Amino acid sequence: MEDPAQDTTRPPQDTGTSVTDPASRRRGRTDRTPAGRTPAAETGIAVLLGIAAALVGLAPWLATGARLPLQNLWASDALPADMPLTFLPLSQYRGTTIVALLTVGAAAAGLALRVWKPGRRGLTTAGALSGVLLVHTGATIQSFSALDSGLAPGSSSALYFAGLLGGTIAAIAAGVLALLMLAARSRAVAALGVGFMAAPFASWLAAATTFMAGADAVPAPISMAWRWLPAVLVGVALAWCGFRPLVRLLVWAADVALLWLVPALFTSVNYVLGTRVHLGDFQEMAMLSRQILAATLGPAGGAGPSILVALGIGTAGAVLLSIRDRKNVRQASSEAGGGRTA
């Protein structure tokens, strides 16, 4: 019988390009992700995703008609309908709302990336971040240009403008951090991102409801729900994070600290910026903010029940998930053992 190994007349088989040798790849061949998309295509999709998420974050304000709120330092008398259109509700009375609008949009982009699980996480994260920053930067430039054109000249206006701009830039930076945490591969980092965004998201929902229905039309039970929503979100995130490895207990401690601190900061900022008597007097504003923050962080601030709710949900959820995982492991082991004996 003829040995095929000795047949030298047959043409050699084409085994294709080498997997391990980059030089053996065919010229002009394009790398593709596991989903079949090129890196450029995935990055483009991520940019569009970031733009869409940022617009979703701004949507509650845009849906109102986006008229700039009345300003105490406006150069001329004006009615609400006379104010210019702006992408951000620039006002000292809307400080925490601006934070919520900017951070929730960025966080939505990070969460979408986590659900999507693209093949090239670094490129798509950078693309989504670019899309978010494109919208936020454009919204900031447009809004502050409209504000600057209408403010009365003077040092008070300059101080007001600089303070709002500094706060807006800080909110954009916080949104970048939220996006990176929620898009991270690590479950612990993502759970920390949920704790970071729990209070802003509740503020965003409250603002959206108020913008749509009006402050007097929101039912009292719904208004009460915003107080407990951060605790529920943190509790769910802690349950998903779990106890093991034990280093994840640091995430539990950090999320509890954020649940204690961030709502208190929001309350303090709203109170201080909403008090026109001390506006511009930095010494009085600093003293007032310390007093409000200390009172909010203390026993009378109401953080204790929220923390207990979050810990209760987190502990119960983590235990149930742990029991389910162990049951699944035992079931898989028994099935594998039954297959071997068969």
mmCIF file of N, CA and C in Angstrom, residues 21-154:
data_model
loop_
_atom_site.group_PDB
_atom_site.id
_atom_site.type_symbol
_atom_site.label_atom_id
_atom_site.label_comp_id
_atom_site.label_asym_id
_atom_site.label_seq_id
_atom_site.Cartn_x
_atom_site.Cartn_y
_atom_site.Cartn_z
ATOM 1 N N ASP A 21 2.669 33.471 14.802
ATOM 2 C CA ASP A 21 3.655 34.316 14.119
ATOM 3 C C ASP A 21 2.950 35.488 13.456
ATOM 4 N N PRO A 22 3.088 36.712 14.014
ATOM 5 C CA PRO A 22 2.402 37.861 13.425
ATOM 6 C C PRO A 22 2.856 38.127 12.011
ATOM 7 N N ALA A 23 4.113 37.781 11.677
ATOM 8 C CA ALA A 23 4.625 38.080 10.348
ATOM 9 C C ALA A 23 3.967 37.235 9.276
ATOM 10 N N SER A 24 3.331 36.098 9.700
ATOM 11 C CA SER A 24 2.733 35.204 8.726
ATOM 12 C C SER A 24 1.318 35.607 8.346
ATOM 13 N N ARG A 25 0.769 36.675 8.977
ATOM 14 C CA ARG A 25 -0.584 37.092 8.639
ATOM 15 C C ARG A 25 -0.610 37.684 7.238
ATOM 16 N N ARG A 26 -1.711 37.450 6.553
ATOM 17 C CA ARG A 26 -1.822 37.951 5.199
ATOM 18 C C ARG A 26 -1.847 39.472 5.211
ATOM 19 N N ARG A 27 -1.187 40.066 4.248
ATOM 20 C CA ARG A 27 -1.136 41.513 4.161
ATOM 21 C C ARG A 27 -2.541 42.055 3.886
ATOM 22 N N GLY A 28 -2.881 43.106 4.614
ATOM 23 C CA GLY A 28 -4.198 43.721 4.448
ATOM 24 C C GLY A 28 -5.274 43.108 5.312
ATOM 25 N N ARG A 29 -4.930 42.053 6.054
ATOM 26 C CA ARG A 29 -5.932 41.437 6.921
ATOM 27 C C ARG A 29 -6.222 42.348 8.100
ATOM 28 N N THR A 30 -7.490 42.445 8.515
ATOM 29 C CA THR A 30 -7.903 43.343 9.590
ATOM 30 C C THR A 30 -8.262 42.550 10.824
ATOM 31 N N ASP A 31 -7.744 42.989 11.980
ATOM 32 C CA ASP A 31 -8.113 42.337 13.235
ATOM 33 C C ASP A 31 -9.600 42.537 13.491
ATOM 34 N N ARG A 32 -10.203 41.507 14.061
ATOM 35 C CA ARG A 32 -11.623 41.591 14.387
ATOM 36 C C ARG A 32 -11.842 41.142 15.816
ATOM 37 N N THR A 33 -12.864 41.668 16.422
ATOM 38 C CA THR A 33 -13.229 41.299 17.778
ATOM 39 C C THR A 33 -13.963 39.969 17.746
ATOM 40 N N PRO A 34 -14.162 39.336 18.915
ATOM 41 C CA PRO A 34 -14.918 38.090 18.939
ATOM 42 C C PRO A 34 -16.305 38.217 18.330
ATOM 43 N N ALA A 35 -16.901 39.394 18.349
ATOM 44 C CA ALA A 35 -18.228 39.576 17.774
ATOM 45 C C ALA A 35 -18.168 39.770 16.268
ATOM 46 N N GLY A 36 -16.968 39.806 15.691
ATOM 47 C CA GLY A 36 -16.839 39.979 14.263
ATOM 48 C C GLY A 36 -16.685 41.415 13.831
ATOM 49 N N ARG A 37 -16.690 42.374 14.755
ATOM 50 C CA ARG A 37 -16.539 43.779 14.409
ATOM 51 C C ARG A 37 -15.069 44.179 14.486
ATOM 52 N N THR A 38 -14.682 45.104 13.653
ATOM 53 C CA THR A 38 -13.324 45.623 13.720
ATOM 54 C C THR A 38 -13.198 46.526 14.946
ATOM 55 N N PRO A 39 -11.979 46.745 15.433
ATOM 56 C CA PRO A 39 -11.808 47.675 16.560
ATOM 57 C C PRO A 39 -12.364 49.058 16.270
ATOM 58 N N ALA A 40 -12.189 49.526 15.018
ATOM 59 C CA ALA A 40 -12.716 50.846 14.673
ATOM 60 C C ALA A 40 -14.236 50.882 14.765
ATOM 61 N N ALA A 41 -14.881 49.806 14.339
ATOM 62 C CA ALA A 41 -16.344 49.760 14.402
ATOM 63 C C ALA A 41 -16.831 49.741 15.848
ATOM 64 N N GLU A 42 -16.188 48.943 16.696
ATOM 65 C CA GLU A 42 -16.596 48.899 18.114
ATOM 66 C C GLU A 42 -16.362 50.242 18.787
ATOM 67 N N THR A 43 -15.248 50.890 18.447
ATOM 68 C CA THR A 43 -14.977 52.196 19.040
ATOM 69 C C THR A 43 -16.017 53.213 18.597
ATOM 70 N N GLY A 44 -16.389 53.174 17.312
ATOM 71 C CA GLY A 44 -17.416 54.090 16.827
ATOM 72 C C GLY A 44 -18.747 53.875 17.518
ATOM 73 N N ILE A 45 -19.109 52.610 17.715
ATOM 74 C CA ILE A 45 -20.346 52.308 18.439
ATOM 75 C C ILE A 45 -20.266 52.840 19.868
ATOM 76 N N ALA A 46 -19.098 52.688 20.489
ATOM 77 C CA ALA A 46 -18.927 53.162 21.868
ATOM 78 C C ALA A 46 -19.052 54.677 21.950
ATOM 79 N N VAL A 47 -18.530 55.395 20.955
ATOM 80 C CA VAL A 47 -18.662 56.858 20.944
ATOM 81 C C VAL A 47 -20.138 57.249 20.868
ATOM 82 N N LEU A 48 -20.882 56.591 19.965
ATOM 83 C CA LEU A 48 -22.316 56.877 19.849
ATOM 84 C C LEU A 48 -23.043 56.522 21.138
ATOM 85 N N LEU A 49 -22.626 55.429 21.778
ATOM 86 C CA LEU A 49 -23.229 55.036 23.050
ATOM 87 C C LEU A 49 -22.992 56.115 24.107
ATOM 88 N N GLY A 50 -21.767 56.650 24.158
ATOM 89 C CA GLY A 50 -21.471 57.702 25.121
ATOM 90 C C GLY A 50 -22.279 58.961 24.876
ATOM 91 N N ILE A 51 -22.445 59.326 23.601
ATOM 92 C CA ILE A 51 -23.251 60.501 23.268
ATOM 93 C C ILE A 51 -24.699 60.291 23.694
ATOM 94 N N ALA A 52 -25.245 59.108 23.373
ATOM 95 C CA ALA A 52 -26.632 58.826 23.736
ATOM 96 C C ALA A 52 -26.829 58.823 25.249
ATOM 97 N N ALA A 53 -25.886 58.221 25.991
ATOM 98 C CA ALA A 53 -26.012 58.162 27.446
ATOM 99 C C ALA A 53 -25.951 59.558 28.056
ATOM 100 N N ALA A 54 -25.061 60.401 27.546
ATOM 101 C CA ALA A 54 -24.960 61.763 28.069
ATOM 102 C C ALA A 54 -26.241 62.542 27.813
ATOM 103 N N LEU A 55 -26.849 62.343 26.654
ATOM 104 C CA LEU A 55 -28.111 63.024 26.355
ATOM 105 C C LEU A 55 -29.244 62.505 27.241
ATOM 106 N N VAL A 56 -29.218 61.197 27.549
ATOM 107 C CA VAL A 56 -30.208 60.651 28.484
ATOM 108 C C VAL A 56 -30.063 61.312 29.848
ATOM 109 N N GLY A 57 -28.820 61.534 30.281
ATOM 110 C CA GLY A 57 -28.604 62.208 31.549
ATOM 111 C C GLY A 57 -29.176 63.605 31.578
ATOM 112 N N LEU A 58 -29.088 64.322 30.453
ATOM 113 C CA LEU A 58 -29.601 65.693 30.369
ATOM 114 C C LEU A 58 -31.095 65.749 30.057
ATOM 115 N N ALA A 59 -31.683 64.599 29.697
ATOM 116 C CA ALA A 59 -33.053 64.568 29.200
ATOM 117 C C ALA A 59 -34.084 65.211 30.135
ATOM 118 N N PRO A 60 -34.039 64.985 31.460
ATOM 119 C CA PRO A 60 -35.060 65.613 32.313
ATOM 120 C C PRO A 60 -35.091 67.130 32.189
ATOM 121 N N TRP A 61 -33.917 67.733 32.075
ATOM 122 C CA TRP A 61 -33.871 69.187 31.939
ATOM 123 C C TRP A 61 -34.286 69.618 30.539
ATOM 124 N N LEU A 62 -33.821 68.922 29.507
ATOM 125 C CA LEU A 62 -34.159 69.288 28.138
ATOM 126 C C LEU A 62 -35.657 69.177 27.892
ATOM 127 N N ALA A 63 -36.312 68.221 28.555
ATOM 128 C CA ALA A 63 -37.749 68.020 28.358
ATOM 129 C C ALA A 63 -38.581 69.167 28.906
ATOM 130 N N THR A 64 -38.014 69.986 29.786
ATOM 131 C CA THR A 64 -38.759 71.118 30.333
ATOM 132 C C THR A 64 -38.812 72.302 29.369
ATOM 133 N N GLY A 65 -38.032 72.237 28.296
ATOM 134 C CA GLY A 65 -37.893 73.378 27.406
ATOM 135 C C GLY A 65 -36.541 74.030 27.520
ATOM 136 N N ALA A 66 -35.795 73.671 28.570
ATOM 137 C CA ALA A 66 -34.389 74.087 28.744
ATOM 138 C C ALA A 66 -34.208 75.601 28.753
ATOM 139 N N ARG A 67 -35.130 76.316 29.383
ATOM 140 C CA ARG A 67 -34.949 77.751 29.566
ATOM 141 C C ARG A 67 -34.086 77.998 30.800
ATOM 142 N N LEU A 68 -33.083 78.824 30.659
ATOM 143 C CA LEU A 68 -32.211 79.154 31.783
ATOM 144 C C LEU A 68 -33.038 79.678 32.953
ATOM 145 N N PRO A 69 -32.813 79.166 34.169
ATOM 146 C CA PRO A 69 -33.564 79.692 35.317
ATOM 147 C C PRO A 69 -33.327 81.189 35.506
ATOM 148 N N LEU A 70 -34.306 81.858 36.090
ATOM 149 C CA LEU A 70 -34.160 83.292 36.377
ATOM 150 C C LEU A 70 -32.940 83.521 37.262
ATOM 151 N N GLN A 71 -32.222 84.595 36.979
ATOM 152 C CA GLN A 71 -30.967 84.884 37.656
ATOM 153 C C GLN A 71 -31.091 86.139 38.514
ATOM 154 N N ASN A 72 -30.524 86.070 39.716
ATOM 155 C CA ASN A 72 -30.532 87.248 40.594
ATOM 156 C C ASN A 72 -29.652 88.363 40.058
ATOM 157 N N LEU A 73 -28.648 88.018 39.268
ATOM 158 C CA LEU A 73 -27.689 89.006 38.764
ATOM 159 C C LEU A 73 -27.880 89.286 37.277
ATOM 160 N N TRP A 74 -29.075 89.042 36.751
ATOM 161 C CA TRP A 74 -29.321 89.277 35.329
ATOM 162 C C TRP A 74 -29.313 90.775 35.035
ATOM 163 N N ALA A 75 -28.818 91.133 33.873
ATOM 164 C CA ALA A 75 -28.620 92.553 33.561
ATOM 165 C C ALA A 75 -29.933 93.299 33.395
ATOM 166 N N SER A 76 -31.006 92.612 33.023
ATOM 167 C CA SER A 76 -32.277 93.287 32.792
ATOM 168 C C SER A 76 -33.411 92.439 33.366
ATOM 169 N N ASP A 77 -34.537 93.101 33.570
ATOM 170 C CA ASP A 77 -35.713 92.369 34.033
ATOM 171 C C ASP A 77 -36.175 91.409 32.938
ATOM 172 N N ALA A 78 -36.532 90.204 33.345
ATOM 173 C CA ALA A 78 -36.930 89.200 32.357
ATOM 174 C C ALA A 78 -37.924 88.240 32.979
ATOM 175 N N LEU A 79 -38.815 87.747 32.158
ATOM 176 C CA LEU A 79 -39.748 86.694 32.533
ATOM 177 C C LEU A 79 -39.120 85.339 32.211
ATOM 178 N N PRO A 80 -39.618 84.257 32.798
ATOM 179 C CA PRO A 80 -39.041 82.935 32.488
ATOM 180 C C PRO A 80 -38.985 82.640 30.996
ATOM 181 N N ALA A 81 -40.018 83.062 30.243
ATOM 182 C CA ALA A 81 -40.038 82.782 28.810
ATOM 183 C C ALA A 81 -39.003 83.606 28.044
ATOM 184 N N ASP A 82 -38.475 84.657 28.665
ATOM 185 C CA ASP A 82 -37.484 85.497 27.992
ATOM 186 C C ASP A 82 -36.065 84.983 28.154
ATOM 187 N N MET A 83 -35.863 84.025 29.028
ATOM 188 C CA MET A 83 -34.511 83.527 29.281
ATOM 189 C C MET A 83 -34.033 82.662 28.112
ATOM 190 N N PRO A 84 -32.718 82.644 27.871
ATOM 191 C CA PRO A 84 -32.198 81.872 26.734
ATOM 192 C C PRO A 84 -32.246 80.370 26.996
ATOM 193 N N LEU A 85 -32.165 79.611 25.912
ATOM 194 C CA LEU A 85 -32.102 78.158 26.005
ATOM 195 C C LEU A 85 -30.699 77.728 26.402
ATOM 196 N N THR A 86 -30.603 76.808 27.345
ATOM 197 C CA THR A 86 -29.304 76.286 27.773
ATOM 198 C C THR A 86 -29.412 74.790 28.025
ATOM 199 N N PHE A 87 -28.313 74.094 27.797
ATOM 200 C CA PHE A 87 -28.290 72.650 28.022
ATOM 201 C C PHE A 87 -28.178 72.292 29.498
ATOM 202 N N LEU A 88 -27.817 73.261 30.340
ATOM 203 C CA LEU A 88 -27.685 73.019 31.773
ATOM 204 C C LEU A 88 -28.488 74.058 32.536
ATOM 205 N N PRO A 89 -29.134 73.681 33.647
ATOM 206 C CA PRO A 89 -29.922 74.635 34.437
ATOM 207 C C PRO A 89 -29.033 75.442 35.390
ATOM 208 N N LEU A 90 -28.237 76.322 34.847
ATOM 209 C CA LEU A 90 -27.249 77.042 35.651
ATOM 210 C C LEU A 90 -27.931 77.978 36.643
ATOM 211 N N SER A 91 -27.766 77.670 37.905
ATOM 212 C CA SER A 91 -28.324 78.466 38.989
ATOM 213 C C SER A 91 -27.754 77.950 40.301
ATOM 214 N N GLN A 92 -27.559 78.837 41.257
ATOM 215 C CA GLN A 92 -27.059 78.374 42.549
ATOM 216 C C GLN A 92 -28.073 77.499 43.258
ATOM 217 N N TYR A 93 -29.352 77.596 42.861
ATOM 218 C CA TYR A 93 -30.384 76.767 43.471
ATOM 219 C C TYR A 93 -30.469 75.381 42.839
ATOM 220 N N ARG A 94 -29.751 75.157 41.771
ATOM 221 C CA ARG A 94 -29.792 73.873 41.061
ATOM 222 C C ARG A 94 -28.429 73.181 41.076
ATOM 223 N N GLY A 95 -27.637 73.437 42.098
ATOM 224 C CA GLY A 95 -26.286 72.882 42.137
ATOM 225 C C GLY A 95 -26.255 71.368 42.102
ATOM 226 N N THR A 96 -27.012 70.727 42.972
ATOM 227 C CA THR A 96 -26.991 69.260 43.010
ATOM 228 C C THR A 96 -27.700 68.668 41.796
ATOM 229 N N THR A 97 -28.656 69.401 41.227
ATOM 230 C CA THR A 97 -29.305 68.925 40.008
ATOM 231 C C THR A 97 -28.311 68.882 38.855
ATOM 232 N N ILE A 98 -27.460 69.885 38.740
ATOM 233 C CA ILE A 98 -26.425 69.885 37.696
ATOM 234 C C ILE A 98 -25.495 68.690 37.876
ATOM 235 N N VAL A 99 -25.108 68.415 39.125
ATOM 236 C CA VAL A 99 -24.263 67.258 39.400
ATOM 237 C C VAL A 99 -24.955 65.972 38.950
ATOM 238 N N ALA A 100 -26.239 65.841 39.271
ATOM 239 C CA ALA A 100 -26.971 64.631 38.914
ATOM 240 C C ALA A 100 -27.091 64.476 37.405
ATOM 241 N N LEU A 101 -27.415 65.547 36.692
ATOM 242 C CA LEU A 101 -27.577 65.472 35.246
ATOM 243 C C LEU A 101 -26.293 65.033 34.551
ATOM 244 N N LEU A 102 -25.163 65.515 35.037
ATOM 245 C CA LEU A 102 -23.887 65.207 34.384
ATOM 246 C C LEU A 102 -23.343 63.839 34.784
ATOM 247 N N THR A 103 -23.477 63.484 36.041
ATOM 248 C CA THR A 103 -22.898 62.210 36.482
ATOM 249 C C THR A 103 -23.741 61.010 36.060
ATOM 250 N N VAL A 104 -25.065 61.151 36.050
ATOM 251 C CA VAL A 104 -25.918 60.011 35.695
ATOM 252 C C VAL A 104 -25.725 59.630 34.229
ATOM 253 N N GLY A 105 -25.579 60.616 33.354
ATOM 254 C CA GLY A 105 -25.332 60.299 31.954
ATOM 255 C C GLY A 105 -24.039 59.533 31.761
ATOM 256 N N ALA A 106 -22.979 59.968 32.426
ATOM 257 C CA ALA A 106 -21.704 59.265 32.320
ATOM 258 C C ALA A 106 -21.793 57.875 32.932
ATOM 259 N N ALA A 107 -22.473 57.755 34.071
ATOM 260 C CA ALA A 107 -22.627 56.450 34.703
ATOM 261 C C ALA A 107 -23.429 55.501 33.824
ATOM 262 N N ALA A 108 -24.431 56.025 33.116
ATOM 263 C CA ALA A 108 -25.218 55.189 32.212
ATOM 264 C C ALA A 108 -24.347 54.617 31.101
ATOM 265 N N ALA A 109 -23.396 55.404 30.622
ATOM 266 C CA ALA A 109 -22.474 54.900 29.603
ATOM 267 C C ALA A 109 -21.607 53.782 30.160
ATOM 268 N N GLY A 110 -21.108 53.950 31.383
ATOM 269 C CA GLY A 110 -20.303 52.894 32.000
ATOM 270 C C GLY A 110 -21.097 51.623 32.220
ATOM 271 N N LEU A 111 -22.343 51.763 32.660
ATOM 272 C CA LEU A 111 -23.186 50.591 32.881
ATOM 273 C C LEU A 111 -23.496 49.889 31.558
ATOM 274 N N ALA A 112 -23.732 50.665 30.502
ATOM 275 C CA ALA A 112 -23.998 50.069 29.193
ATOM 276 C C ALA A 112 -22.791 49.281 28.694
ATOM 277 N N LEU A 113 -21.589 49.804 28.923
ATOM 278 C CA LEU A 113 -20.390 49.067 28.537
ATOM 279 C C LEU A 113 -20.286 47.758 29.305
ATOM 280 N N ARG A 114 -20.645 47.786 30.556
ATOM 281 C CA ARG A 114 -20.560 46.568 31.365
ATOM 282 C C ARG A 114 -21.540 45.509 30.871
ATOM 283 N N VAL A 115 -22.729 45.925 30.481
ATOM 284 C CA VAL A 115 -23.713 44.984 29.955
ATOM 285 C C VAL A 115 -23.292 44.484 28.570
ATOM 286 N N TRP A 116 -22.731 45.361 27.779
ATOM 287 C CA TRP A 116 -22.329 45.024 26.413
ATOM 288 C C TRP A 116 -21.169 44.035 26.393
ATOM 289 N N LYS A 117 -20.173 44.231 27.259
ATOM 290 C CA LYS A 117 -18.969 43.407 27.311
ATOM 291 C C LYS A 117 -18.270 43.337 25.943
ATOM 292 N N PRO A 118 -17.795 44.472 25.449
ATOM 293 C CA PRO A 118 -17.157 44.474 24.128
ATOM 294 C C PRO A 118 -15.838 43.712 24.144
ATOM 295 N N GLY A 119 -15.376 43.345 22.957
ATOM 296 C CA GLY A 119 -14.144 42.564 22.862
ATOM 297 C C GLY A 119 -12.915 43.345 23.281
ATOM 298 N N ARG A 120 -12.881 44.615 22.995
ATOM 299 C CA ARG A 120 -11.724 45.460 23.336
ATOM 300 C C ARG A 120 -12.177 46.523 24.332
ATOM 301 N N ARG A 121 -12.069 46.170 25.600
ATOM 302 C CA ARG A 121 -12.621 47.009 26.670
ATOM 303 C C ARG A 121 -11.940 48.378 26.732
ATOM 304 N N GLY A 122 -10.629 48.411 26.557
ATOM 305 C CA GLY A 122 -9.926 49.685 26.658
ATOM 306 C C GLY A 122 -10.338 50.667 25.578
ATOM 307 N N LEU A 123 -10.395 50.216 24.330
ATOM 308 C CA LEU A 123 -10.765 51.091 23.224
ATOM 309 C C LEU A 123 -12.206 51.571 23.360
ATOM 310 N N THR A 124 -13.104 50.674 23.687
ATOM 311 C CA THR A 124 -14.506 51.059 23.779
ATOM 312 C C THR A 124 -14.771 51.972 24.983
ATOM 313 N N THR A 125 -14.056 51.749 26.078
ATOM 314 C CA THR A 125 -14.206 52.655 27.220
ATOM 315 C C THR A 125 -13.747 54.057 26.850
ATOM 316 N N ALA A 126 -12.607 54.139 26.158
ATOM 317 C CA ALA A 126 -12.114 55.448 25.709
ATOM 318 C C ALA A 126 -13.099 56.082 24.734
ATOM 319 N N GLY A 127 -13.699 55.269 23.849
ATOM 320 C CA GLY A 127 -14.672 55.815 22.911
ATOM 321 C C GLY A 127 -15.914 56.336 23.600
ATOM 322 N N ALA A 128 -16.456 55.561 24.550
ATOM 323 C CA ALA A 128 -17.635 56.008 25.280
ATOM 324 C C ALA A 128 -17.337 57.264 26.089
ATOM 325 N N LEU A 129 -16.162 57.301 26.690
ATOM 326 C CA LEU A 129 -15.773 58.483 27.464
ATOM 327 C C LEU A 129 -15.662 59.705 26.559
ATOM 328 N N SER A 130 -15.133 59.511 25.354
ATOM 329 C CA SER A 130 -15.034 60.625 24.407
ATOM 330 C C SER A 130 -16.417 61.137 24.020
ATOM 331 N N GLY A 131 -17.367 60.216 23.800
ATOM 332 C CA GLY A 131 -18.723 60.633 23.468
ATOM 333 C C GLY A 131 -19.388 61.412 24.587
ATOM 334 N N VAL A 132 -19.209 60.936 25.817
ATOM 335 C CA VAL A 132 -19.784 61.642 26.968
ATOM 336 C C VAL A 132 -19.169 63.035 27.110
ATOM 337 N N LEU A 133 -17.853 63.111 27.029
ATOM 338 C CA LEU A 133 -17.178 64.403 27.185
ATOM 339 C C LEU A 133 -17.527 65.364 26.051
ATOM 340 N N LEU A 134 -17.768 64.826 24.859
ATOM 341 C CA LEU A 134 -18.165 65.681 23.745
ATOM 342 C C LEU A 134 -19.479 66.399 24.061
ATOM 343 N N VAL A 135 -20.455 65.651 24.575
ATOM 344 C CA VAL A 135 -21.742 66.252 24.921
ATOM 345 C C VAL A 135 -21.607 67.191 26.110
ATOM 346 N N HIS A 136 -20.910 66.748 27.143
ATOM 347 C CA HIS A 136 -20.802 67.566 28.353
ATOM 348 C C HIS A 136 -20.003 68.846 28.107
ATOM 349 N N THR A 137 -18.942 68.747 27.325
ATOM 350 C CA THR A 137 -18.163 69.948 27.025
ATOM 351 C C THR A 137 -18.978 70.921 26.185
ATOM 352 N N GLY A 138 -19.669 70.407 25.167
ATOM 353 C CA GLY A 138 -20.510 71.274 24.346
ATOM 354 C C GLY A 138 -21.624 71.913 25.150
ATOM 355 N N ALA A 139 -22.264 71.136 26.037
ATOM 356 C CA ALA A 139 -23.332 71.683 26.869
ATOM 357 C C ALA A 139 -22.808 72.760 27.808
ATOM 358 N N THR A 140 -21.611 72.549 28.353
ATOM 359 C CA THR A 140 -21.031 73.533 29.267
ATOM 360 C C THR A 140 -20.685 74.826 28.541
ATOM 361 N N ILE A 141 -20.062 74.714 27.391
ATOM 362 C CA ILE A 141 -19.689 75.912 26.630
ATOM 363 C C ILE A 141 -20.929 76.697 26.219
ATOM 364 N N GLN A 142 -21.943 76.000 25.703
ATOM 365 C CA GLN A 142 -23.157 76.692 25.266
ATOM 366 C C GLN A 142 -23.877 77.360 26.435
ATOM 367 N N SER A 143 -23.995 76.646 27.550
ATOM 368 C CA SER A 143 -24.746 77.171 28.694
ATOM 369 C C SER A 143 -24.048 78.371 29.322
ATOM 370 N N PHE A 144 -22.745 78.266 29.506
ATOM 371 C CA PHE A 144 -22.032 79.378 30.146
ATOM 372 C C PHE A 144 -21.873 80.564 29.205
ATOM 373 N N SER A 145 -21.861 80.333 27.905
ATOM 374 C CA SER A 145 -21.852 81.455 26.964
ATOM 375 C C SER A 145 -23.155 82.239 27.072
ATOM 376 N N ALA A 146 -24.283 81.525 27.169
ATOM 377 C CA ALA A 146 -25.574 82.192 27.317
ATOM 378 C C ALA A 146 -25.658 82.926 28.652
ATOM 379 N N LEU A 147 -25.133 82.301 29.705
ATOM 380 C CA LEU A 147 -25.152 82.953 31.018
ATOM 381 C C LEU A 147 -24.298 84.205 31.018
ATOM 382 N N ASP A 148 -23.115 84.130 30.451
ATOM 383 C CA ASP A 148 -22.191 85.269 30.441
ATOM 384 C C ASP A 148 -22.758 86.446 29.657
ATOM 385 N N SER A 149 -23.498 86.147 28.599
ATOM 386 C CA SER A 149 -24.027 87.235 27.772
ATOM 387 C C SER A 149 -25.155 87.999 28.457
ATOM 388 N N GLY A 150 -25.753 87.408 29.493
ATOM 389 C CA GLY A 150 -26.883 88.077 30.121
ATOM 390 C C GLY A 150 -26.630 88.616 31.513
ATOM 391 N N LEU A 151 -25.534 88.200 32.158
ATOM 392 C CA LEU A 151 -25.253 88.668 33.517
ATOM 393 C C LEU A 151 -24.857 90.142 33.517
ATOM 394 N N ALA A 152 -25.243 90.826 34.588
ATOM 395 C CA ALA A 152 -24.823 92.214 34.748
ATOM 396 C C ALA A 152 -23.327 92.258 35.021
ATOM 397 N N PRO A 153 -22.611 93.247 34.507
ATOM 398 C CA PRO A 153 -21.171 93.333 34.768
ATOM 399 C C PRO A 153 -20.892 93.622 36.238
ATOM 400 N N GLY A 154 -19.744 93.153 36.692
ATOM 401 C CA GLY A 154 -19.371 93.401 38.075
ATOM 402 C C GLY A 154 -18.697 92.204 38.709
#
